[in-house]
PDB file of C-alpha atoms and ligand atoms in Angstrom:
ATOM      1  CA  MET A   1      10.786   7.374   1.747  1.00  0.00           C
ATOM      2  CA  LEU A   2      10.035   3.541   2.661  1.00  0.00           C
ATOM      3  CA  SER A   3      12.900   1.626   2.673  1.00  0.00           C
ATOM      4  CA  ASN A   4      13.031  -0.966  -0.181  1.00  0.00           C
ATOM      5  CA  GLN A   5      13.984  -3.610   2.389  1.00  0.00           C
ATOM      6  CA  VAL A   6      11.014  -6.250   3.519  1.00  0.00           C
ATOM      7  CA  LYS A   7      10.376  -5.875   6.988  1.00  0.00           C
ATOM      8  CA  ILE A   8      10.490  -9.264   8.922  1.00  0.00           C
ATOM      9  CA  ALA A   9       7.789  -8.733  11.588  1.00  0.00           C
ATOM     10  CA  PRO A  10       7.872 -11.732  13.923  1.00  0.00           C
ATOM     11  CA  SER A  11       4.423 -12.393  15.935  1.00  0.00           C
ATOM     12  CA  VAL A  12       5.406 -13.235  19.407  1.00  0.00           C
ATOM     13  CA  LEU A  13       1.561 -15.135  19.815  1.00  0.00           C
ATOM     14  CA  SER A  14       3.895 -18.030  19.034  1.00  0.00           C
ATOM     15  CA  ALA A  15       6.625 -17.484  21.249  1.00  0.00           C
ATOM     16  CA  ASP A  16       7.356 -19.181  24.609  1.00  0.00           C
ATOM     17  CA  PHE A  17       5.618 -16.452  26.829  1.00  0.00           C
ATOM     18  CA  SER A  18       7.544 -17.784  30.093  1.00  0.00           C
ATOM     19  CA  HIS A  19      10.736 -16.625  28.435  1.00  0.00           C
ATOM     20  CA  LEU A  20       9.111 -13.720  26.440  1.00  0.00           C
ATOM     21  CA  ALA A  21      12.225 -11.024  27.082  1.00  0.00           C
ATOM     22  CA  ASP A  22      14.706 -13.423  26.044  1.00  0.00           C
ATOM     23  CA  GLN A  23      12.854 -14.491  22.875  1.00  0.00           C
ATOM     24  CA  ILE A  24      12.527 -11.002  21.995  1.00  0.00           C
ATOM     25  CA  LYS A  25      16.460 -10.463  22.515  1.00  0.00           C
ATOM     26  CA  LEU A  26      17.022 -13.642  20.075  1.00  0.00           C
ATOM     27  CA  LEU A  27      14.835 -11.764  17.453  1.00  0.00           C
ATOM     28  CA  GLU A  28      16.864  -8.575  17.854  1.00  0.00           C
ATOM     29  CA  GLU A  29      20.205 -10.136  17.545  1.00  0.00           C
ATOM     30  CA  ALA A  30      18.916 -12.179  14.321  1.00  0.00           C
ATOM     31  CA  GLY A  31      17.732  -8.858  12.709  1.00  0.00           C
ATOM     32  CA  ALA A  32      14.106  -8.817  12.950  1.00  0.00           C
ATOM     33  CA  ASP A  33      12.790  -5.470  11.899  1.00  0.00           C
ATOM     34  CA  TRP A  34       9.469  -5.186  14.002  1.00  0.00           C
ATOM     35  CA  ILE A  35       7.987  -7.178  16.892  1.00  0.00           C
ATOM     36  CA  HIS A  36       4.433  -8.105  15.808  1.00  0.00           C
ATOM     37  CA  LEU A  37       2.056  -8.024  18.952  1.00  0.00           C
ATOM     38  CA  ASP A  38      -1.140  -9.792  18.638  1.00  0.00           C
ATOM     39  CA  ILE A  39      -3.721  -8.483  20.691  1.00  0.00           C
ATOM     40  CA  MET A  40      -6.960 -10.178  21.382  1.00  0.00           C
ATOM     41  CA  ASP A  41      -9.779  -9.531  23.559  1.00  0.00           C
ATOM     42  CA  GLY A  42     -11.939 -12.711  23.313  1.00  0.00           C
ATOM     43  CA  HIS A  43     -14.905 -11.115  21.654  1.00  0.00           C
ATOM     44  CA  PHE A  44     -13.524  -9.961  18.013  1.00  0.00           C
ATOM     45  CA  VAL A  45     -11.751 -12.863  17.662  1.00  0.00           C
ATOM     46  CA  PRO A  46     -11.984 -16.524  19.900  1.00  0.00           C
ATOM     47  CA  ASN A  47      -8.894 -16.138  21.811  1.00  0.00           C
ATOM     48  CA  LEU A  48      -7.350 -13.712  24.699  1.00  0.00           C
ATOM     49  CA  THR A  49      -3.825 -12.751  24.513  1.00  0.00           C
ATOM     50  CA  PHE A  50      -1.895  -9.800  26.295  1.00  0.00           C
ATOM     51  CA  GLY A  51      -2.424  -6.030  26.597  1.00  0.00           C
ATOM     52  CA  PRO A  52      -0.487  -2.969  27.933  1.00  0.00           C
ATOM     53  CA  PRO A  53       0.655  -3.941  31.009  1.00  0.00           C
ATOM     54  CA  VAL A  54       2.866  -6.750  29.625  1.00  0.00           C
ATOM     55  CA  ILE A  55       3.788  -4.627  26.712  1.00  0.00           C
ATOM     56  CA  GLU A  56       4.999  -2.124  29.188  1.00  0.00           C
ATOM     57  CA  LYS A  57       7.451  -4.668  30.441  1.00  0.00           C
ATOM     58  CA  ILE A  58       9.003  -5.948  27.392  1.00  0.00           C
ATOM     59  CA  ARG A  59       9.324  -2.206  26.135  1.00  0.00           C
ATOM     60  CA  LYS A  60      12.584  -2.276  28.258  1.00  0.00           C
ATOM     61  CA  THR A  61      13.912  -5.212  26.588  1.00  0.00           C
ATOM     62  CA  THR A  62      14.121  -4.187  22.866  1.00  0.00           C
ATOM     63  CA  ASP A  63      14.396  -0.763  20.684  1.00  0.00           C
ATOM     64  CA  LEU A  64      12.577  -2.544  18.131  1.00  0.00           C
ATOM     65  CA  PRO A  65       9.481  -0.966  16.594  1.00  0.00           C
ATOM     66  CA  PHE A  66       6.333  -2.525  18.407  1.00  0.00           C
ATOM     67  CA  ASP A  67       3.779  -3.205  15.798  1.00  0.00           C
ATOM     68  CA  ALA A  68       0.600  -3.947  17.814  1.00  0.00           C
ATOM     69  CA  HIS A  69      -2.136  -5.754  15.822  1.00  0.00           C
ATOM     70  CA  LEU A  70      -5.488  -5.114  17.751  1.00  0.00           C
ATOM     71  CA  MET A  71      -7.976  -7.859  17.242  1.00  0.00           C
ATOM     72  CA  ILE A  72     -10.380  -6.254  19.690  1.00  0.00           C
ATOM     73  CA  GLU A  73     -13.676  -4.538  19.716  1.00  0.00           C
ATOM     74  CA  ASN A  74     -14.122  -0.740  19.935  1.00  0.00           C
ATOM     75  CA  PRO A  75      -9.977  -0.266  19.869  1.00  0.00           C
ATOM     76  CA  GLU A  76     -10.800   3.560  20.211  1.00  0.00           C
ATOM     77  CA  ARG A  77     -11.382   2.952  23.850  1.00  0.00           C
ATOM     78  CA  CYS A  78      -7.728   1.986  24.785  1.00  0.00           C
ATOM     79  CA  LEU A  79      -5.536   3.651  22.180  1.00  0.00           C
ATOM     80  CA  GLN A  80      -3.884   5.897  24.735  1.00  0.00           C
ATOM     81  CA  ASN A  81      -2.861   2.810  26.754  1.00  0.00           C
ATOM     82  CA  PHE A  82      -1.066   1.301  23.977  1.00  0.00           C
ATOM     83  CA  CYS A  83       0.578   4.365  23.593  1.00  0.00           C
ATOM     84  CA  ASP A  84       1.595   4.853  27.234  1.00  0.00           C
ATOM     85  CA  ALA A  85       3.001   1.314  26.903  1.00  0.00           C
ATOM     86  CA  GLY A  86       5.459   1.970  24.192  1.00  0.00           C
ATOM     87  CA  VAL A  87       3.525   0.822  21.020  1.00  0.00           C
ATOM     88  CA  ASP A  88       4.901   2.363  17.829  1.00  0.00           C
ATOM     89  CA  GLN A  89       2.273   1.566  15.221  1.00  0.00           C
ATOM     90  CA  VAL A  90      -1.162   0.425  15.808  1.00  0.00           C
ATOM     91  CA  THR A  91      -3.211  -1.505  13.401  1.00  0.00           C
ATOM     92  CA  VAL A  92      -6.918  -1.634  13.870  1.00  0.00           C
ATOM     93  CA  HIS A  93      -9.530  -4.093  12.099  1.00  0.00           C
ATOM     94  CA  ALA A  94     -11.769  -2.495   9.307  1.00  0.00           C
ATOM     95  CA  GLU A  95     -14.681  -4.678  10.902  1.00  0.00           C
ATOM     96  CA  THR A  96     -14.335  -3.216  14.468  1.00  0.00           C
ATOM     97  CA  GLY A  97     -15.523   0.160  16.196  1.00  0.00           C
ATOM     98  CA  TYR A  98     -18.215   2.337  14.732  1.00  0.00           C
ATOM     99  CA  HIS A  99     -15.616   5.388  13.704  1.00  0.00           C
ATOM    100  CA  LEU A 100     -12.654   3.831  12.016  1.00  0.00           C
ATOM    101  CA  HIS A 101     -11.410   7.329  10.616  1.00  0.00           C
ATOM    102  CA  ARG A 102     -11.856   8.866  14.150  1.00  0.00           C
ATOM    103  CA  SER A 103      -9.820   5.744  15.448  1.00  0.00           C
ATOM    104  CA  VAL A 104      -6.902   6.471  12.687  1.00  0.00           C
ATOM    105  CA  GLU A 105      -7.022  10.122  13.446  1.00  0.00           C
ATOM    106  CA  HIS A 106      -6.569   9.494  17.319  1.00  0.00           C
ATOM    107  CA  ILE A 107      -3.891   7.127  16.461  1.00  0.00           C
ATOM    108  CA  LEU A 108      -1.734   9.788  14.395  1.00  0.00           C
ATOM    109  CA  SER A 109      -2.602  12.283  17.124  1.00  0.00           C
ATOM    110  CA  LEU A 110      -0.941  10.220  19.807  1.00  0.00           C
ATOM    111  CA  GLY A 111       2.403  10.027  17.395  1.00  0.00           C
ATOM    112  CA  MET A 112       1.843   6.352  16.672  1.00  0.00           C
ATOM    113  CA  LYS A 113       1.718   5.112  12.817  1.00  0.00           C
ATOM    114  CA  ALA A 114      -1.812   3.929  11.899  1.00  0.00           C
ATOM    115  CA  GLY A 115      -2.638   0.453  10.221  1.00  0.00           C
ATOM    116  CA  LEU A 116      -5.916  -0.839   8.851  1.00  0.00           C
ATOM    117  CA  ALA A 117      -6.131  -4.729   8.831  1.00  0.00           C
ATOM    118  CA  LEU A 118      -8.682  -6.513   6.642  1.00  0.00           C
ATOM    119  CA  ASN A 119      -9.817  -9.977   7.239  1.00  0.00           C
ATOM    120  CA  PRO A 120      -9.859 -12.350   4.407  1.00  0.00           C
ATOM    121  CA  ALA A 121     -13.534 -11.831   3.355  1.00  0.00           C
ATOM    122  CA  THR A 122     -13.507  -7.955   3.880  1.00  0.00           C
ATOM    123  CA  PRO A 123     -13.475  -6.302   0.602  1.00  0.00           C
ATOM    124  CA  LEU A 124     -10.630  -3.399  -0.578  1.00  0.00           C
ATOM    125  CA  SER A 125     -13.736  -0.945  -0.680  1.00  0.00           C
ATOM    126  CA  SER A 126     -13.288  -0.957   3.056  1.00  0.00           C
ATOM    127  CA  LEU A 127      -9.730   0.320   2.620  1.00  0.00           C
ATOM    128  CA  GLU A 128     -10.207   3.114  -0.110  1.00  0.00           C
ATOM    129  CA  PRO A 129     -11.765   5.642   2.006  1.00  0.00           C
ATOM    130  CA  LEU A 130      -8.896   5.553   4.701  1.00  0.00           C
ATOM    131  CA  LEU A 131      -5.893   5.035   2.593  1.00  0.00           C
ATOM    132  CA  PRO A 132      -5.292   8.640   2.600  1.00  0.00           C
ATOM    133  CA  PHE A 133      -4.504   8.631   6.564  1.00  0.00           C
ATOM    134  CA  LEU A 134      -2.539   5.353   6.579  1.00  0.00           C
ATOM    135  CA  ASP A 135       0.936   4.308   7.157  1.00  0.00           C
ATOM    136  CA  LEU A 136       0.214   0.319   6.949  1.00  0.00           C
ATOM    137  CA  VAL A 137      -2.141  -1.813   5.371  1.00  0.00           C
ATOM    138  CA  LEU A 138      -2.517  -5.278   6.912  1.00  0.00           C
ATOM    139  CA  LEU A 139      -4.010  -8.065   4.836  1.00  0.00           C
ATOM    140  CA  MET A 140      -4.943 -11.218   6.690  1.00  0.00           C
ATOM    141  CA  THR A 141      -4.204 -14.632   5.185  1.00  0.00           C
ATOM    142  CA  VAL A 142      -5.894 -16.429   7.703  1.00  0.00           C
ATOM    143  CA  ASN A 143      -9.212 -15.860   9.698  1.00  0.00           C
ATOM    144  CA  PRO A 144      -7.557 -14.107  12.858  1.00  0.00           C
ATOM    145  CA  GLY A 145      -7.459 -15.713  16.318  1.00  0.00           C
ATOM    146  CA  PHE A 146      -4.633 -18.294  16.158  1.00  0.00           C
ATOM    147  CA  GLY A 147      -1.006 -19.113  15.078  1.00  0.00           C
ATOM    148  CA  GLY A 148      -0.412 -22.087  13.152  1.00  0.00           C
ATOM    149  CA  GLN A 149      -3.023 -21.753  10.558  1.00  0.00           C
ATOM    150  CA  LYS A 150      -2.928 -22.603   6.786  1.00  0.00           C
ATOM    151  CA  PHE A 151      -2.463 -19.695   4.465  1.00  0.00           C
ATOM    152  CA  ILE A 152      -5.407 -18.771   2.367  1.00  0.00           C
ATOM    153  CA  GLU A 153      -4.129 -18.639  -1.402  1.00  0.00           C
ATOM    154  CA  GLU A 154      -6.756 -16.816  -2.540  1.00  0.00           C
ATOM    155  CA  ILE A 155      -5.453 -13.627  -0.873  1.00  0.00           C
ATOM    156  CA  LEU A 156      -2.633 -13.523  -3.418  1.00  0.00           C
ATOM    157  CA  THR A 157      -5.025 -11.186  -5.499  1.00  0.00           C
ATOM    158  CA  LYS A 158      -5.886  -9.183  -3.066  1.00  0.00           C
ATOM    159  CA  ILE A 159      -2.509  -8.384  -2.364  1.00  0.00           C
ATOM    160  CA  GLU A 160      -1.789  -7.535  -5.905  1.00  0.00           C
ATOM    161  CA  ARG A 161      -4.653  -5.185  -5.916  1.00  0.00           C
ATOM    162  CA  THR A 162      -3.823  -3.621  -2.461  1.00  0.00           C
ATOM    163  CA  ALA A 163      -0.350  -3.071  -3.938  1.00  0.00           C
ATOM    164  CA  GLU A 164      -1.722  -1.264  -7.082  1.00  0.00           C
ATOM    165  CA  LEU A 165      -4.159   0.931  -5.010  1.00  0.00           C
ATOM    166  CA  ILE A 166      -1.206   2.269  -2.740  1.00  0.00           C
ATOM    167  CA  LYS A 167       0.795   2.830  -5.745  1.00  0.00           C
ATOM    168  CA  LYS A 168      -2.010   4.674  -7.051  1.00  0.00           C
ATOM    169  CA  SER A 169      -2.434   6.760  -3.824  1.00  0.00           C
ATOM    170  CA  ASP A 170       1.117   7.848  -4.250  1.00  0.00           C
ATOM    171  CA  ARG A 171       1.647   7.515  -0.652  1.00  0.00           C
ATOM    172  CA  GLU A 172       4.278   5.610   1.718  1.00  0.00           C
ATOM    173  CA  VAL A 173       2.102   2.843   2.892  1.00  0.00           C
ATOM    174  CA  TRP A 174       3.651  -0.418   4.124  1.00  0.00           C
ATOM    175  CA  LEU A 175       1.763  -3.441   2.761  1.00  0.00           C
ATOM    176  CA  GLU A 176       1.736  -6.228   5.942  1.00  0.00           C
ATOM    177  CA  VAL A 177       0.708  -9.662   5.377  1.00  0.00           C
ATOM    178  CA  ASP A 178      -0.330 -11.900   8.181  1.00  0.00           C
ATOM    179  CA  GLY A 179      -1.062 -15.462   8.849  1.00  0.00           C
ATOM    180  CA  GLY A 180       0.441 -19.065   7.595  1.00  0.00           C
ATOM    181  CA  LEU A 181       3.581 -17.265   6.070  1.00  0.00           C
ATOM    182  CA  ASN A 182       6.391 -19.959   5.638  1.00  0.00           C
ATOM    183  CA  GLU A 183       9.466 -20.484   3.706  1.00  0.00           C
ATOM    184  CA  GLU A 184       7.577 -21.301   0.627  1.00  0.00           C
ATOM    185  CA  ASN A 185       4.796 -18.970   0.418  1.00  0.00           C
ATOM    186  CA  VAL A 186       6.779 -15.782   1.412  1.00  0.00           C
ATOM    187  CA  ALA A 187       8.574 -16.052  -2.048  1.00  0.00           C
ATOM    188  CA  ARG A 188       5.130 -15.318  -3.551  1.00  0.00           C
ATOM    189  CA  VAL A 189       3.543 -12.646  -1.655  1.00  0.00           C
ATOM    190  CA  VAL A 190       6.748 -10.358  -1.778  1.00  0.00           C
ATOM    191  CA  PRO A 191       6.912 -10.412  -5.565  1.00  0.00           C
ATOM    192  CA  ARG A 192       3.188  -9.257  -5.466  1.00  0.00           C
ATOM    193  CA  GLY A 193       3.980  -6.167  -3.380  1.00  0.00           C
ATOM    194  CA  ALA A 194       4.134  -7.180   0.355  1.00  0.00           C
ATOM    195  CA  ASN A 195       6.729  -5.348   2.138  1.00  0.00           C
ATOM    196  CA  ALA A 196       6.146  -6.518   5.926  1.00  0.00           C
ATOM    197  CA  LEU A 197       5.716 -10.224   6.704  1.00  0.00           C
ATOM    198  CA  VAL A 198       4.414 -11.418   9.959  1.00  0.00           C
ATOM    199  CA  ILE A 199       5.424 -14.552  10.794  1.00  0.00           C
ATOM    200  CA  GLY A 200       4.715 -16.517  13.892  1.00  0.00           C
ATOM    201  CA  THR A 201       4.934 -20.523  14.003  1.00  0.00           C
ATOM    202  CA  ALA A 202       7.328 -20.654  11.145  1.00  0.00           C
ATOM    203  CA  ILE A 203       9.985 -18.934  13.221  1.00  0.00           C
ATOM    204  CA  PHE A 204       8.944 -19.816  16.788  1.00  0.00           C
ATOM    205  CA  GLY A 205       8.107 -23.377  15.738  1.00  0.00           C
ATOM    206  CA  LYS A 206      11.847 -23.802  14.990  1.00  0.00           C
ATOM    207  CA  GLU A 207      14.666 -25.124  17.367  1.00  0.00           C
ATOM    208  CA  ASP A 208      17.092 -22.321  15.842  1.00  0.00           C
ATOM    209  CA  ILE A 209      14.811 -18.846  15.878  1.00  0.00           C
ATOM    210  CA  PRO A 210      17.771 -16.619  14.613  1.00  0.00           C
ATOM    211  CA  GLY A 211      18.445 -19.067  12.251  1.00  0.00           C
ATOM    212  CA  ALA A 212      14.785 -18.933  11.011  1.00  0.00           C
ATOM    213  CA  VAL A 213      14.651 -15.351  10.903  1.00  0.00           C
ATOM    214  CA  LYS A 214      18.237 -15.182   8.888  1.00  0.00           C
ATOM    215  CA  ASN A 215      16.773 -17.588   6.740  1.00  0.00           C
ATOM    216  CA  PHE A 216      13.547 -15.639   5.909  1.00  0.00           C
ATOM    217  CA  ARG A 217      15.806 -12.466   5.149  1.00  0.00           C
ATOM    218  CA  GLU A 218      17.752 -14.569   2.427  1.00  0.00           C
ATOM    219  CA  ILE A 219      14.331 -15.759   1.091  1.00  0.00           C
ATOM    220  CA  VAL A 220      13.325 -12.493   0.947  1.00  0.00           C
ATOM    221  CA  ALA A 221      16.188 -11.201  -0.985  1.00  0.00           C
ATOM    222  CA  GLY A 222      16.196 -13.837  -3.253  1.00  0.00           C
ATOM    223  CA  SER A 223      12.322 -13.354  -4.202  1.00  0.00           C
ATOM    224  CA  LYS A 224      12.851  -9.388  -4.542  1.00  0.00           C
ATOM    225  CA  ARG A 225      16.037 -10.254  -6.980  1.00  0.00           C
ATOM    226  CA  ARG A 226      13.195 -12.148  -9.445  1.00  0.00           C
ATOM    227  CA  THR A 227      11.335  -9.045  -9.428  1.00  0.00           C
ATOM    228  CA  ALA A 228      13.852  -6.509 -10.103  1.00  0.00           C
TER     229      ALA A 228
HETATM  230  C1  DX5 B 301      -3.604 -14.298  13.814  1.00  0.00           C
HETATM  231  C2  DX5 B 301      -2.343 -13.252  14.188  1.00  0.00           C
HETATM  232  C3  DX5 B 301      -1.213 -13.537  13.093  1.00  0.00           C
HETATM  233  C4  DX5 B 301      -0.370 -14.883  13.814  1.00  0.00           C
HETATM  234  C5  DX5 B 301       0.455 -15.476  12.790  1.00  0.00           C
HETATM  235  O1  DX5 B 301      -4.633 -14.243  14.448  1.00  0.00           O
HETATM  236  O2  DX5 B 301      -2.807 -12.246  13.584  1.00  0.00           O
HETATM  237  O3  DX5 B 301       0.020 -12.577  13.726  1.00  0.00           O
HETATM  238  O4  DX5 B 301      -0.146 -14.874  15.028  1.00  0.00           O
HETATM  239  O5  DX5 B 301       1.046 -16.646  13.187  1.00  0.00           O
HETATM  240  P1  DX5 B 301       1.345 -17.680  12.222  1.00  0.00           P
HETATM  241  O6  DX5 B 301       2.409 -17.098  11.390  1.00  0.00           O
HETATM  242  O7  DX5 B 301       1.772 -18.959  12.638  1.00  0.00           O
HETATM  243  O8  DX5 B 301       0.082 -18.030  11.197  1.00  0.00           O
HETATM  244 ZN1   ZN B 302      -1.327 -10.369  13.573  1.00  0.00          ZN
END
């Protein structure tokens, strides 16, 4: 049964990479649920970040689940590497790779949870065939590649429709939202069904990182109460 708590998944893309281990410790102490790892290859998205060697090093710093968001072409080629590095769940993009069902099956066979990410322009029809196999759906509310971008309001309807699809599937699937989340729009995505929130700049851009995580926890609790 999915816990009815909304997961807060800070994206370390916006963290201070020169003190990544310390920043992750801060997140854990503040009660963050998952660590969101934005993996970018400079091809699928116009940015390049990090991969399994870095993940392996930071794996030792926390027991929090590693939520890897693969913004890379042909992700099927390196799923084993992410598994070996200690990733708990892997999300691949509907727009990458030629054999998405095979990638999802491979992720599951490695013992990780499987997610599918949809860019803002990608329709939900891409999700439907795979929904029976997924643990998580990731809806992009920015065009992927960078932190600090503006939330795309029009995705609110897509969140609601995805929540309906998940409900109809009668499966336990997380609905994760990623990009441009802040103290204002979080209170609008949660009532529409988002139950995992990727937050980068709105946490790491603050002086008090633990305080920012705790503040989001309060906002989420408040927005959930409104729907109760
Ligand atoms: C964008 C990444 C997001 C991003 C979120 O491609 O997938 O996870 O880092 O950062 P903010 O919250 O700053 O938009
Ligand atoms: Zn992400």
